[in-house]
Amino acid sequence: MDDQRIAPTRTASVEQRTDAIQAVMEARGMQPGAAIDSAYQLAEEEWVPLNGGRIVAKAWTDPAFRQRLLANGKAAAAELGLSMPPHHRHLVALENTADLQNVIVCTLCSCTAFTIIGLPPEWYKDLDYRARAVRQSRTVLKEMGLDLPASTEIRVWDTTTDTRYMVIPTQPPETIGWPEDKLAAIVTKDAMIGVARLPGT
Amino acid sequence: MDDQRIAPTRTASVEQRTDAIQAVMEARGMQPGAAIDSAYQLAEEEWVPLNGGRIVAKAWTDPAFRQRLLANGKAAAAELGLSMPPHHRHLVALENTADLQNVIVCTLCSCTAFTIIGLPPEWYKDLDYRARAVRQSRTVLKEMGLDLPASTEIRVWDTTTDTRYMVIPTQPPETIGWPEDKLAAIVTKDAMIGVARLPGT
Amino acid sequence: MDGVHDMGGRQGFGPIHYTPGAATFHAEWERRANALYGLAVRHGIFNMDEYRHGIERMDPRHYMGASYYERTLTSLATLLVEKGVVTRAELEQLAQGFVPLSAPAAPGRTNLPNRERFQPGDRVRVRDEFFAGHIRMPAYIRGKTGVVVRETPIYPFPDAHAHGVPAEDEPTFDVAFRSEDLWPQGADSALVHVGVFQSYLDRAT
Amino acid sequence: MDGVHDMGGRQGFGPIHYTPGAATFHAEWERRANALYGLAVRHGIFNMDEYRHGIERMDPRHYMGASYYERTLTSLATLLVEKGVVTRAELEQLAQGFVPLSAPAAPGRTNLPNRERFQPGDRVRVRDEFFAGHIRMPAYIRGKTGVVVRETPIYPFPDAHAHGVPAEDEPTFDVAFRSEDLWPQGADSALVHVGVFQSYLDRAT
């Protein structure tokens, strides 16, 4: 790649490597500092599970929206002012029922609908989840605290293309009739990945 | 396994772990010190490539022995006073020709006819050789300095059972007529694994 | 490529280290690494397929031992060098040490011939072939038969897009496989849905 | 088990670090580790299949990062604890630190039904099945067809022998596969010979 360099003996730390790349981008006029500040703000304030929660709450309460969501997730999200990066061309909403549990994994890397449900949690990116969720789905869910009855079918969705998935959990019965904003707040990231159900469901 | 232990925070070094196991065996009366001394002696003096070299030299010079070797390698080795561990129940000798190169690998671990050709070299046990030799045989041999003509067929032997293999290299033409002991000394471990040919062949 | 990144179904792994509501980042540099690769993508220095392939091309030992964001960092560093944004020597001088980079890529390929348009309900078979470049076909579906659930409108073809090879965008098909077909006698019962590019599929006969 | 130890055909690896006449050992502890596992085998504490499976059951990250003799050491430590020769607590006290052990084994299995006796020249197909215990069938031959070259007299059946399960010794067959069949469009041309236990084979139709 660049054979003339004198190979240093000590591997630079991850911090040193990050600093070096940031310095290069700074020198090339790419304004990495602003990008980092913006990424902090996006991760903390914009790409929050409440986005997905709002979609789920509206799907629970508005049958026409639910139909539009199932037909074209990205357009339905846009109705709520929620966007996705350009390369995420499609969003597929997967509806759980009492007898069906949808679970999302990315065996090849760690793809997630991150603008909608938030950045992926650490365990989702770990090799263990990527290796096992697709082959030992019921066992893995049980280990994670979701002990499904044998009658519940499991569908695993491996995110191998840039289509993104989100799970629509079943609505807790005691929340029927709640206002959308209150419903949106009870929907967790883990339930939208499909490794958890909401309390009472 | 043993849940009552208090998990130590620092991983013991490989030397510390080896010391600990040796101490356990010592305490159990297994005499590990003598076993280690014996293993040193076996590795340095008994399990030497010259064993395989003697087999090869005799196969080159004694057609009847060659036939017995190809029919039953372990019995032929025993004729020369060479033994194999009990679990190595069979030895298969693989004859190279000008148009055929046999190559040995163990993709699942690092099995070798170690009493005959010597303990396996480091690269044989490396993940790179195990992953690539079976699928990129010609490329790997070329990288290792054995650039075979396209007309030379390659046969790769993956040591998945406790049958052991050794390659009988082709004899350098200028050594025709040499005495067996002189011939035995020119046969290398790498040639008996099949990643090298002898000079002039 | 049949790399170690292709984790689906590999055994020997243990319990998921799950805590409800787990964090995304652990250290400040992880947030920066994540932001900087996104910045490079927005500047058009590389695309997401190139980024993913940059991770896949890591030395397998490094891949297995690295944290998620160290993999991000390694692909980012590799692509900045490969794209000529910086030399490895300059990067290592700035980092004051060795900067591990990924191995060079094998050649890419364009869309495959004899692509078919499938309808929901069609039985399809994933082509039994091996490609050394970037490919979004997990090995566990190779040669396996499933049922088309829906067509998803077109995407760039990863095998080309990660390698700068011209290609048409392709539809992908949501294909449902029975886990019992994927791993006979070796899987929990489930339907496994995989998004499969048109070039990877034949009609099952 | 489909572990990371099953390396045959995995991509992403680089040049062989080959030097003619390379050494076997680098450090004094490696010689000792090698001698001590051999001693345990001679004492009948475990057999070679158990030893190999002890390595395969290592955490995949540890396996990939460990040297050859660290893998030896890990299997040896694991089996001494599992066989009750020493407790992990005592071992760690002696080692003055954490001693990584391999994960517990899945159940073994005995010989498979419907085993056939094959003759040289017979076409055979490796059974398309998945077994979570010790198995000496590299994944790259699963479901593939080859030709029997010879029969080798009987050996202990690894899937049983590594797990203390009673089983008959079985013949193995030297089966020759074309690399083009194993990795269509993805391998150097060669005949690949694999020793395959009778239980893993069906007659090809």
mmCIF file of C-alpha atoms in Angstrom, chain A residues 21 25, chain C residues 32-38 40-41 46 51 54-55 71-81 91 101:
data_model
loop_
_atom_site.group_PDB
_atom_site.id
_atom_site.type_symbol
_atom_site.label_atom_id
_atom_site.label_comp_id
_atom_site.label_asym_id
_atom_site.label_seq_id
_atom_site.Cartn_x
_atom_site.Cartn_y
_atom_site.Cartn_z
ATOM 1 C CA ILE A 21 -7.611 10.594 11.365
ATOM 2 C CA MET A 25 -9.606 15.524 8.076
ATOM 3 C CA ARG C 32 -15.554 10.391 17.296
ATOM 4 C CA ALA C 33 -14.698 7.356 15.170
ATOM 5 C CA ASN C 34 -18.372 6.918 14.375
ATOM 6 C CA ALA C 35 -18.780 10.597 13.461
ATOM 7 C CA LEU C 36 -15.630 10.689 11.316
ATOM 8 C CA TYR C 37 -16.550 7.716 9.140
ATOM 9 C CA GLY C 38 -19.968 9.290 8.597
ATOM 10 C CA ALA C 40 -16.103 10.695 5.052
ATOM 11 C CA VAL C 41 -19.225 9.088 3.565
ATOM 12 C CA PHE C 46 -16.238 6.195 0.077
ATOM 13 C CA TYR C 51 -16.877 0.945 4.264
ATOM 14 C CA GLY C 54 -13.019 -2.296 4.525
ATOM 15 C CA ILE C 55 -14.062 -3.999 7.774
ATOM 16 C CA ARG C 71 -13.338 -2.082 13.283
ATOM 17 C CA THR C 72 -14.931 1.221 12.195
ATOM 18 C CA LEU C 73 -11.614 2.954 12.731
ATOM 19 C CA THR C 74 -9.646 0.338 10.777
ATOM 20 C CA SER C 75 -11.902 0.561 7.743
ATOM 21 C CA LEU C 76 -11.830 4.364 7.879
ATOM 22 C CA ALA C 77 -8.019 4.445 8.074
ATOM 23 C CA THR C 78 -7.700 1.869 5.293
ATOM 24 C CA LEU C 79 -10.007 3.734 2.926
ATOM 25 C CA LEU C 80 -8.418 7.118 3.591
ATOM 26 C CA VAL C 81 -5.075 5.598 2.569
ATOM 27 C CA LEU C 91 -1.059 8.603 9.338
ATOM 28 C CA LEU C 101 -4.914 -1.480 7.856
#
